[in-house]
mmCIF file of C-alpha atoms in Angstrom:
data_model
loop_
_atom_site.group_PDB
_atom_site.id
_atom_site.type_symbol
_atom_site.label_atom_id
_atom_site.label_comp_id
_atom_site.label_asym_id
_atom_site.label_seq_id
_atom_site.Cartn_x
_atom_site.Cartn_y
_atom_site.Cartn_z
ATOM 1 C CA UNK A 256 -3.037 37.274 56.318
ATOM 2 C CA UNK A 257 -5.927 35.646 58.029
ATOM 3 C CA UNK A 258 -6.970 32.212 56.770
ATOM 4 C CA UNK A 259 -10.594 31.963 55.640
ATOM 5 C CA UNK A 260 -12.793 29.345 57.153
ATOM 6 C CA UNK A 261 -15.199 27.264 54.980
ATOM 7 C CA UNK A 262 -18.108 25.192 56.072
ATOM 8 C CA UNK A 263 -17.814 21.405 55.194
ATOM 9 C CA UNK A 264 -21.043 21.734 53.168
ATOM 10 C CA UNK A 265 -19.328 24.308 50.931
ATOM 11 C CA UNK A 266 -16.595 21.762 50.065
ATOM 12 C CA UNK A 267 -19.239 19.194 49.231
ATOM 13 C CA UNK A 268 -21.037 21.604 46.910
ATOM 14 C CA UNK A 269 -17.797 22.300 45.058
ATOM 15 C CA UNK A 270 -17.268 18.589 44.495
ATOM 16 C CA UNK A 271 -20.731 18.280 42.967
ATOM 17 C CA UNK A 272 -19.958 21.247 40.703
ATOM 18 C CA UNK A 273 -16.906 19.444 39.210
ATOM 19 C CA UNK A 274 -18.569 16.016 39.014
ATOM 20 C CA UNK A 275 -20.227 16.502 35.533
ATOM 21 C CA UNK A 276 -16.901 17.544 34.007
ATOM 22 C CA UNK A 277 -15.113 14.578 35.538
ATOM 23 C CA UNK A 278 -17.756 12.152 34.293
ATOM 24 C CA UNK A 279 -17.554 13.639 30.784
ATOM 25 C CA UNK A 280 -13.776 13.254 30.663
ATOM 26 C CA UNK A 281 -14.078 9.677 31.919
ATOM 27 C CA UNK A 282 -16.640 8.851 29.222
ATOM 28 C CA UNK A 283 -14.424 10.307 26.519
ATOM 29 C CA UNK A 284 -11.485 8.278 27.766
ATOM 30 C CA UNK A 285 -13.532 5.084 27.665
ATOM 31 C CA UNK A 286 -14.831 5.849 24.165
ATOM 32 C CA UNK A 287 -11.320 6.651 22.973
ATOM 33 C CA UNK A 288 -10.071 3.324 24.209
ATOM 34 C CA UNK A 289 -12.812 1.571 22.217
ATOM 35 C CA UNK A 290 -12.163 3.453 18.953
ATOM 36 C CA UNK A 291 -10.441 1.205 16.366
ATOM 37 C CA UNK A 292 -6.809 2.273 15.895
ATOM 38 C CA UNK A 293 -5.766 3.947 12.652
ATOM 39 C CA UNK A 294 -4.045 1.704 10.108
ATOM 40 C CA UNK A 295 -0.413 1.249 11.017
ATOM 41 C CA UNK A 296 1.835 3.042 8.535
ATOM 42 C CA UNK A 297 4.227 0.134 8.852
ATOM 43 C CA UNK A 298 1.706 -2.028 6.982
ATOM 44 C CA UNK A 299 2.987 -0.619 3.687
ATOM 45 C CA UNK A 300 6.657 -0.673 4.622
ATOM 46 C CA UNK A 301 7.172 -3.852 2.603
ATOM 47 C CA UNK A 302 6.573 -1.805 -0.540
ATOM 48 C CA UNK A 303 9.406 0.579 0.282
ATOM 49 C CA UNK A 304 11.905 -2.070 1.334
ATOM 50 C CA UNK A 305 14.725 -3.089 -0.973
ATOM 51 C CA UNK A 306 15.988 -6.606 -1.409
ATOM 52 C CA UNK A 307 19.362 -6.530 0.308
ATOM 53 C CA UNK A 308 20.362 -9.702 -1.517
ATOM 54 C CA UNK A 309 20.248 -7.822 -4.833
ATOM 55 C CA UNK A 310 22.509 -5.067 -6.114
ATOM 56 C CA UNK A 311 20.511 -1.821 -6.135
ATOM 57 C CA UNK A 312 20.418 0.220 -9.358
ATOM 58 C CA UNK A 313 18.624 3.434 -8.403
ATOM 59 C CA UNK A 314 15.297 2.299 -9.814
ATOM 60 C CA UNK A 315 16.660 1.170 -13.189
ATOM 61 C CA UNK A 316 15.240 -2.054 -14.567
ATOM 62 C CA UNK A 317 16.118 -3.654 -17.891
ATOM 63 C CA UNK A 318 12.996 -5.426 -19.102
ATOM 64 C CA UNK A 319 13.114 -8.331 -21.567
ATOM 65 C CA UNK A 320 10.712 -7.889 -24.479
ATOM 66 C CA UNK A 321 9.906 -10.353 -27.214
ATOM 67 C CA UNK A 322 9.730 -9.147 -30.812
ATOM 68 C CA UNK A 323 9.442 -10.848 -34.179
ATOM 69 C CA UNK A 324 13.230 -10.731 -34.422
ATOM 70 C CA UNK A 325 13.846 -12.230 -31.000
ATOM 71 C CA UNK A 326 14.296 -11.107 -27.398
ATOM 72 C CA UNK A 327 15.825 -7.781 -26.415
ATOM 73 C CA UNK A 328 15.890 -5.498 -23.370
ATOM 74 C CA UNK A 329 14.382 -2.063 -22.830
ATOM 75 C CA UNK A 330 15.421 0.456 -20.194
ATOM 76 C CA UNK A 331 13.089 1.760 -17.478
ATOM 77 C CA UNK A 332 13.644 3.722 -14.299
ATOM 78 C CA UNK A 333 11.355 4.287 -11.331
ATOM 79 C CA UNK A 334 11.270 7.610 -9.476
ATOM 80 C CA UNK A 335 9.351 7.807 -6.191
ATOM 81 C CA UNK A 336 7.387 5.352 -4.075
ATOM 82 C CA UNK A 337 3.617 5.242 -4.159
ATOM 83 C CA UNK A 338 1.799 1.925 -4.582
ATOM 84 C CA UNK A 339 -1.432 3.746 -5.504
ATOM 85 C CA UNK A 340 -0.154 6.111 -8.225
ATOM 86 C CA UNK A 341 2.255 4.855 -10.887
ATOM 87 C CA UNK A 342 2.671 6.933 -14.055
ATOM 88 C CA UNK A 343 4.379 5.425 -17.112
ATOM 89 C CA UNK A 344 5.769 8.122 -19.421
ATOM 90 C CA UNK A 345 5.732 7.525 -23.187
ATOM 91 C CA UNK A 346 8.048 9.898 -25.051
ATOM 92 C CA UNK A 347 7.558 11.500 -28.442
ATOM 93 C CA UNK A 348 9.178 11.003 -31.789
ATOM 94 C CA UNK A 349 8.861 8.188 -32.495
ATOM 95 C CA UNK A 350 12.374 7.357 -31.423
ATOM 96 C CA UNK A 351 13.063 10.196 -28.955
ATOM 97 C CA UNK A 352 14.273 8.894 -25.569
ATOM 98 C CA UNK A 353 12.960 9.782 -22.137
ATOM 99 C CA UNK A 354 15.521 12.506 -21.321
ATOM 100 C CA UNK A 355 13.295 15.541 -21.899
ATOM 101 C CA UNK A 356 10.851 14.223 -19.292
ATOM 102 C CA UNK A 357 13.402 14.880 -16.530
ATOM 103 C CA UNK A 358 11.448 18.063 -15.782
ATOM 104 C CA UNK A 359 8.873 15.849 -14.041
ATOM 105 C CA UNK A 360 11.422 15.246 -11.281
ATOM 106 C CA UNK A 361 10.840 18.808 -10.066
ATOM 107 C CA UNK A 362 7.089 18.259 -9.709
ATOM 108 C CA UNK A 363 5.942 14.664 -9.229
ATOM 109 C CA UNK A 364 8.014 13.492 -6.224
ATOM 110 C CA UNK A 365 6.907 16.364 -3.979
ATOM 111 C CA UNK A 366 3.289 15.443 -4.773
ATOM 112 C CA UNK A 367 3.805 11.787 -3.886
ATOM 113 C CA UNK A 368 3.493 10.617 -7.484
ATOM 114 C CA UNK A 369 5.558 7.617 -8.549
ATOM 115 C CA UNK A 370 6.588 7.599 -12.211
ATOM 116 C CA UNK A 371 8.606 5.587 -14.704
ATOM 117 C CA UNK A 372 10.915 6.577 -17.520
ATOM 118 C CA UNK A 373 10.917 4.204 -20.475
ATOM 119 C CA UNK A 374 13.005 4.156 -23.643
ATOM 120 C CA UNK A 375 11.414 2.292 -26.527
ATOM 121 C CA UNK A 376 13.411 -0.505 -28.088
ATOM 122 C CA UNK A 377 16.022 1.038 -30.380
ATOM 123 C CA UNK A 378 16.062 4.336 -28.483
ATOM 124 C CA UNK A 379 18.011 5.889 -25.632
ATOM 125 C CA UNK A 380 19.364 3.362 -23.142
ATOM 126 C CA UNK A 381 17.494 0.376 -24.572
ATOM 127 C CA UNK A 382 18.881 -2.297 -26.896
ATOM 128 C CA UNK A 383 19.267 -1.210 -30.501
ATOM 129 C CA UNK A 384 18.515 -4.123 -32.840
ATOM 130 C CA UNK A 385 18.883 -3.400 -36.531
ATOM 131 C CA UNK A 386 15.590 -5.054 -37.482
ATOM 132 C CA UNK A 387 13.194 -2.376 -38.744
ATOM 133 C CA UNK A 388 10.139 -4.590 -39.274
ATOM 134 C CA UNK A 389 8.985 -3.681 -35.758
ATOM 135 C CA UNK A 390 8.670 -0.008 -36.715
ATOM 136 C CA UNK A 391 4.879 0.029 -36.561
ATOM 137 C CA UNK A 392 2.125 0.934 -34.115
ATOM 138 C CA UNK A 393 1.093 -2.614 -33.253
ATOM 139 C CA UNK A 394 4.618 -3.642 -32.258
ATOM 140 C CA UNK A 395 4.969 -0.503 -30.137
ATOM 141 C CA UNK A 396 1.669 -1.212 -28.329
ATOM 142 C CA UNK A 397 2.679 -4.800 -27.562
ATOM 143 C CA UNK A 398 6.015 -3.576 -26.233
ATOM 144 C CA UNK A 399 4.220 -1.242 -23.806
ATOM 145 C CA UNK A 400 2.072 -4.136 -22.614
ATOM 146 C CA UNK A 401 5.159 -6.227 -21.900
ATOM 147 C CA UNK A 402 6.656 -3.314 -19.959
ATOM 148 C CA UNK A 403 3.432 -2.922 -17.963
ATOM 149 C CA UNK A 404 3.497 -6.531 -16.898
ATOM 150 C CA UNK A 405 7.142 -6.394 -15.877
ATOM 151 C CA UNK A 406 6.582 -3.270 -13.780
ATOM 152 C CA UNK A 407 3.462 -4.781 -12.129
ATOM 153 C CA UNK A 408 1.182 -1.930 -13.154
ATOM 154 C CA UNK A 409 -2.566 -2.592 -13.014
ATOM 155 C CA UNK A 410 -6.007 -0.989 -13.076
ATOM 156 C CA UNK A 411 -5.671 0.082 -9.436
ATOM 157 C CA UNK A 412 -2.562 2.209 -9.939
ATOM 158 C CA UNK A 413 -1.597 2.494 -13.641
ATOM 159 C CA UNK A 414 -1.696 6.005 -15.116
ATOM 160 C CA UNK A 415 -0.487 6.151 -18.726
ATOM 161 C CA UNK A 416 0.918 9.448 -19.993
ATOM 162 C CA UNK A 417 1.976 10.008 -23.588
ATOM 163 C CA UNK A 418 3.381 13.079 -25.299
ATOM 164 C CA UNK A 419 3.162 13.567 -29.088
ATOM 165 C CA UNK A 420 3.955 10.142 -30.608
ATOM 166 C CA UNK A 421 3.700 8.846 -27.056
ATOM 167 C CA UNK A 422 0.144 10.217 -26.952
ATOM 168 C CA UNK A 423 -0.706 8.321 -30.134
ATOM 169 C CA UNK A 424 0.746 5.189 -28.585
ATOM 170 C CA UNK A 425 -1.156 5.781 -25.340
ATOM 171 C CA UNK A 426 -4.488 6.062 -27.184
ATOM 172 C CA UNK A 427 -3.812 2.917 -29.188
ATOM 173 C CA UNK A 428 -2.845 1.090 -26.006
ATOM 174 C CA UNK A 429 -6.009 2.265 -24.221
ATOM 175 C CA UNK A 430 -8.282 1.044 -27.015
ATOM 176 C CA UNK A 431 -6.770 -2.432 -26.749
ATOM 177 C CA UNK A 432 -5.720 -2.758 -23.101
ATOM 178 C CA UNK A 433 -7.692 -0.237 -21.059
ATOM 179 C CA UNK A 434 -8.789 -2.964 -18.627
ATOM 180 C CA UNK A 435 -5.307 -2.558 -17.120
ATOM 181 C CA UNK A 436 -5.541 1.245 -16.888
ATOM 182 C CA UNK A 437 -6.697 3.569 -14.141
ATOM 183 C CA UNK A 438 -6.357 6.753 -16.224
ATOM 184 C CA UNK A 439 -4.977 8.107 -19.491
ATOM 185 C CA UNK A 440 -3.195 11.374 -20.352
ATOM 186 C CA UNK A 441 -2.673 12.414 -23.991
ATOM 187 C CA UNK A 442 -0.470 15.457 -24.459
ATOM 188 C CA UNK A 443 -0.167 17.392 -27.720
ATOM 189 C CA UNK A 444 -1.318 14.698 -30.151
ATOM 190 C CA UNK A 445 -4.165 14.775 -32.667
ATOM 191 C CA UNK A 446 -6.296 11.755 -33.512
ATOM 192 C CA UNK A 447 -5.261 11.259 -37.148
ATOM 193 C CA UNK A 448 -2.471 11.852 -39.621
ATOM 194 C CA UNK A 449 -4.895 13.611 -41.945
ATOM 195 C CA UNK A 450 -5.888 16.077 -39.233
ATOM 196 C CA UNK A 451 -2.239 16.713 -38.352
ATOM 197 C CA UNK A 452 -1.368 17.470 -41.985
ATOM 198 C CA UNK A 453 -4.411 19.710 -42.445
ATOM 199 C CA UNK A 454 -3.470 21.952 -39.534
ATOM 200 C CA UNK A 455 0.226 22.179 -40.391
ATOM 201 C CA UNK A 456 -0.330 22.957 -44.056
ATOM 202 C CA UNK A 457 -3.455 25.123 -43.869
ATOM 203 C CA UNK A 458 -2.800 27.019 -40.642
ATOM 204 C CA UNK A 459 0.819 26.906 -39.481
ATOM 205 C CA UNK A 460 2.545 27.188 -42.863
ATOM 206 C CA UNK A 461 0.623 30.416 -43.536
ATOM 207 C CA UNK A 462 2.207 31.998 -40.457
ATOM 208 C CA UNK A 463 5.694 31.651 -41.962
ATOM 209 C CA UNK A 464 7.075 34.426 -44.225
ATOM 210 C CA UNK A 465 6.169 33.544 -47.811
ATOM 211 C CA UNK A 466 9.725 33.689 -49.168
ATOM 212 C CA UNK A 467 11.062 31.389 -46.456
ATOM 213 C CA UNK A 468 8.158 28.969 -46.853
ATOM 214 C CA UNK A 469 8.766 28.874 -50.593
ATOM 215 C CA UNK A 470 12.411 28.016 -50.016
ATOM 216 C CA UNK A 471 11.474 25.286 -47.531
ATOM 217 C CA UNK A 472 9.119 23.787 -50.116
ATOM 218 C CA UNK A 473 11.814 23.900 -52.808
ATOM 219 C CA UNK A 474 14.284 22.025 -50.621
ATOM 220 C CA UNK A 475 11.573 19.519 -49.671
ATOM 221 C CA UNK A 476 10.599 18.863 -53.289
ATOM 222 C CA UNK A 477 14.230 18.093 -54.079
ATOM 223 C CA UNK A 478 14.399 15.771 -51.053
ATOM 224 C CA UNK A 479 17.180 18.016 -49.766
ATOM 225 C CA UNK A 480 16.334 17.634 -46.085
ATOM 226 C CA UNK A 481 19.981 17.246 -45.128
ATOM 227 C CA UNK A 482 20.833 20.700 -46.414
ATOM 228 C CA UNK A 483 21.919 22.924 -43.475
ATOM 229 C CA UNK A 484 19.793 25.707 -44.925
ATOM 230 C CA UNK A 485 16.687 23.554 -44.612
ATOM 231 C CA UNK A 486 17.351 22.784 -40.956
ATOM 232 C CA UNK A 487 18.148 26.422 -40.231
ATOM 233 C CA UNK A 488 14.854 27.559 -41.732
ATOM 234 C CA UNK A 489 12.887 24.835 -39.953
ATOM 235 C CA UNK A 490 14.460 25.623 -36.576
ATOM 236 C CA UNK A 491 13.757 29.339 -36.971
ATOM 237 C CA UNK A 492 10.232 29.186 -38.342
ATOM 238 C CA UNK A 493 8.828 25.890 -37.055
ATOM 239 C CA UNK A 494 10.615 24.674 -33.945
ATOM 240 C CA UNK A 495 10.963 28.129 -32.400
ATOM 241 C CA UNK A 496 7.283 28.947 -33.060
ATOM 242 C CA UNK A 497 5.391 25.697 -32.632
ATOM 243 C CA UNK A 498 7.611 23.193 -30.771
ATOM 244 C CA UNK A 499 9.253 25.146 -27.942
ATOM 245 C CA UNK A 500 8.922 28.916 -27.646
ATOM 246 C CA UNK A 501 11.909 29.339 -25.384
ATOM 247 C CA UNK A 502 14.757 30.934 -27.397
ATOM 248 C CA UNK A 503 16.568 28.042 -29.064
ATOM 249 C CA UNK A 504 19.924 28.985 -27.536
ATOM 250 C CA UNK A 505 18.282 28.618 -24.104
ATOM 251 C CA UNK A 506 16.493 25.341 -24.680
ATOM 252 C CA UNK A 507 16.703 23.100 -21.581
ATOM 253 C CA UNK A 508 19.625 20.676 -21.702
ATOM 254 C CA UNK A 509 17.444 17.547 -21.217
ATOM 255 C CA UNK A 510 15.518 18.554 -24.346
ATOM 256 C CA UNK A 511 18.565 19.099 -26.558
ATOM 257 C CA UNK A 512 20.100 15.909 -25.193
ATOM 258 C CA UNK A 513 16.980 13.904 -26.050
ATOM 259 C CA UNK A 514 16.779 15.303 -29.582
ATOM 260 C CA UNK A 515 20.462 14.520 -30.197
ATOM 261 C CA UNK A 516 19.785 10.847 -29.445
ATOM 262 C CA UNK A 517 16.735 10.386 -31.701
ATOM 263 C CA UNK A 518 16.408 7.011 -33.409
ATOM 264 C CA UNK A 519 16.303 8.579 -36.881
ATOM 265 C CA UNK A 520 15.349 5.459 -38.914
ATOM 266 C CA UNK A 521 12.364 4.874 -36.621
ATOM 267 C CA UNK A 522 11.371 8.544 -36.854
ATOM 268 C CA UNK A 523 11.665 8.667 -40.634
ATOM 269 C CA UNK A 524 9.739 5.426 -41.154
ATOM 270 C CA UNK A 525 6.659 6.700 -39.296
ATOM 271 C CA UNK A 526 6.900 10.499 -39.308
ATOM 272 C CA UNK A 527 8.989 11.111 -42.407
ATOM 273 C CA UNK A 528 11.814 13.602 -43.007
ATOM 274 C CA UNK A 529 9.656 16.762 -42.963
ATOM 275 C CA UNK A 530 8.119 18.676 -40.075
ATOM 276 C CA UNK A 531 5.578 20.227 -42.428
ATOM 277 C CA UNK A 532 3.332 17.194 -42.577
ATOM 278 C CA UNK A 533 3.487 13.466 -42.078
ATOM 279 C CA UNK A 534 5.111 11.686 -45.006
ATOM 280 C CA UNK A 535 5.756 8.338 -43.327
ATOM 281 C CA UNK A 536 3.323 5.542 -42.467
ATOM 282 C CA UNK A 537 1.496 7.703 -39.897
ATOM 283 C CA UNK A 538 -0.028 9.842 -42.639
ATOM 284 C CA UNK A 539 -2.811 7.244 -42.938
ATOM 285 C CA UNK A 540 -3.211 6.631 -39.206
ATOM 286 C CA UNK A 541 -6.613 7.484 -37.701
ATOM 287 C CA UNK A 542 -8.055 6.645 -34.292
ATOM 288 C CA UNK A 543 -10.839 9.265 -34.332
ATOM 289 C CA UNK A 544 -13.648 6.744 -34.671
ATOM 290 C CA UNK A 545 -12.386 4.597 -31.816
ATOM 291 C CA UNK A 546 -12.057 7.305 -29.149
ATOM 292 C CA UNK A 547 -15.558 6.507 -27.887
ATOM 293 C CA UNK A 548 -14.267 3.090 -26.859
ATOM 294 C CA UNK A 549 -12.028 4.647 -24.202
ATOM 295 C CA UNK A 550 -13.859 4.540 -20.863
ATOM 296 C CA UNK A 551 -11.131 5.344 -18.334
ATOM 297 C CA UNK A 552 -10.704 8.941 -17.092
ATOM 298 C CA UNK A 553 -8.784 10.760 -19.829
ATOM 299 C CA UNK A 554 -7.011 14.109 -19.944
ATOM 300 C CA UNK A 555 -6.331 15.666 -23.354
ATOM 301 C CA UNK A 556 -3.755 18.484 -23.359
ATOM 302 C CA UNK A 557 -3.509 21.117 -26.077
ATOM 303 C CA UNK A 558 -1.772 24.468 -26.449
ATOM 304 C CA UNK A 559 -2.349 27.732 -28.290
ATOM 305 C CA UNK A 560 0.900 27.617 -30.292
ATOM 306 C CA UNK A 561 1.134 23.840 -30.700
ATOM 307 C CA UNK A 562 1.742 22.135 -34.038
ATOM 308 C CA UNK A 563 -1.477 20.227 -33.211
ATOM 309 C CA UNK A 564 -4.795 22.071 -33.411
ATOM 310 C CA UNK A 565 -5.900 22.732 -29.795
ATOM 311 C CA UNK A 566 -9.545 22.858 -30.880
ATOM 312 C CA UNK A 567 -9.183 19.336 -32.244
ATOM 313 C CA UNK A 568 -7.656 18.197 -28.945
ATOM 314 C CA UNK A 569 -10.612 19.760 -27.145
ATOM 315 C CA UNK A 570 -12.975 17.862 -29.453
ATOM 316 C CA UNK A 571 -11.110 14.639 -28.678
ATOM 317 C CA UNK A 572 -11.792 15.158 -24.963
ATOM 318 C CA UNK A 573 -15.526 15.078 -25.751
ATOM 319 C CA UNK A 574 -15.294 11.822 -27.707
ATOM 320 C CA UNK A 575 -13.928 9.652 -24.901
ATOM 321 C CA UNK A 576 -16.422 8.561 -22.244
ATOM 322 C CA UNK A 577 -14.819 10.399 -19.317
ATOM 323 C CA UNK A 578 -12.704 13.197 -20.748
ATOM 324 C CA UNK A 579 -11.197 16.487 -19.609
ATOM 325 C CA UNK A 580 -9.302 19.140 -21.560
ATOM 326 C CA UNK A 581 -6.303 21.152 -20.385
ATOM 327 C CA UNK A 582 -5.564 24.231 -22.502
ATOM 328 C CA UNK A 583 -2.133 25.837 -22.223
ATOM 329 C CA UNK A 584 -2.676 29.422 -23.376
ATOM 330 C CA UNK A 585 1.044 30.244 -23.358
ATOM 331 C CA UNK A 586 2.419 26.921 -24.560
ATOM 332 C CA UNK A 587 3.372 25.118 -27.734
ATOM 333 C CA UNK A 588 4.132 21.479 -28.503
ATOM 334 C CA UNK A 589 6.442 21.367 -25.496
ATOM 335 C CA UNK A 590 4.213 23.104 -22.968
ATOM 336 C CA UNK A 591 6.035 20.919 -20.486
ATOM 337 C CA UNK A 592 8.689 23.635 -20.786
ATOM 338 C CA UNK A 593 7.241 26.830 -22.259
ATOM 339 C CA UNK A 594 4.053 26.828 -20.129
ATOM 340 C CA UNK A 595 5.505 24.651 -17.430
ATOM 341 C CA UNK A 596 3.853 25.738 -14.179
ATOM 342 C CA UNK A 597 0.335 25.701 -15.609
ATOM 343 C CA UNK A 598 0.972 22.437 -17.439
ATOM 344 C CA UNK A 599 2.346 20.572 -14.434
ATOM 345 C CA UNK A 600 -0.343 21.829 -12.070
ATOM 346 C CA UNK A 601 -3.017 20.652 -14.498
ATOM 347 C CA UNK A 602 -1.514 17.183 -14.877
ATOM 348 C CA UNK A 603 -1.042 16.783 -11.113
ATOM 349 C CA UNK A 604 -4.584 17.990 -10.417
ATOM 350 C CA UNK A 605 -6.006 15.400 -12.828
ATOM 351 C CA UNK A 606 -3.974 12.564 -11.280
ATOM 352 C CA UNK A 607 -5.098 13.499 -7.786
ATOM 353 C CA UNK A 608 -8.745 13.801 -8.841
ATOM 354 C CA UNK A 609 -8.683 10.295 -10.269
ATOM 355 C CA UNK A 610 -6.882 8.941 -7.218
ATOM 356 C CA UNK A 611 -9.412 10.511 -4.814
ATOM 357 C CA UNK A 612 -12.316 8.961 -6.681
#
């Protein structure tokens, strides 16, 4: 091959052709060197570190609480690590422990949501004093506040979630202590005992075969709640329809485990022995007129087959200052299980919306 010959001026022209590109790259390099560096991820490492001088317990913390009868300890457990999103879970009942919330472990951690189990005093893994004078809403609210302080939850990261009785407790807490809250979630809980009883007696009871409902009423009138026949009828016609619509023999183990550990005296004192209406002290409870005092972002969750009227839950979402409503069209009182994917996605979406704002 013959080698081509180029005039020196041709080489010079080529250099001038590349000069603009070279100057542009140089300018970008200079600008890049002047751009402030991104925050070092190691800045938050202190939050994730464990104290090597202390025995580690997998996130479990026994928290001292003061009651009228003295000091006791309640059980809590942290799952996940996120200093900006901390969700405290309040279980139902009253008196049902945290166990049935274990389903959250399949959803929250992968979304970067830190959350806390908590067993109320007298329930689950917490101390079980025999004093029953603390079986009232005010004592329960003050216990939550003591737990909040011990877990270092505040208005910048504290999301309070309550299911059923836990939802009642969450609303009462928000009315009194919302200055410490970032957001509130109320799942499957109406705003008054009167409203609860109206819906159960006027709507749900009419969906039960007349002969079976008559027998349930007979056993109730005779205070024969311990009769196996009563429980059999209630499980078939109430729990299977309005509490969890998964076939009872296939109910998730965390749910059956939680129910087996219910603090029955606590439950009976506030709820009463019947599922067909509140007979305990909660029958006169009413927070409807105070919902407008709640200013923090609030999610109300209702379901088509719930024992609570979903239309009333939707109304509640309009009474708070910054409310949203999540409707589970396939769920019941435990939509956390029988409409699980929709339920969890809705809760996670709400948490992330609040966090982004």
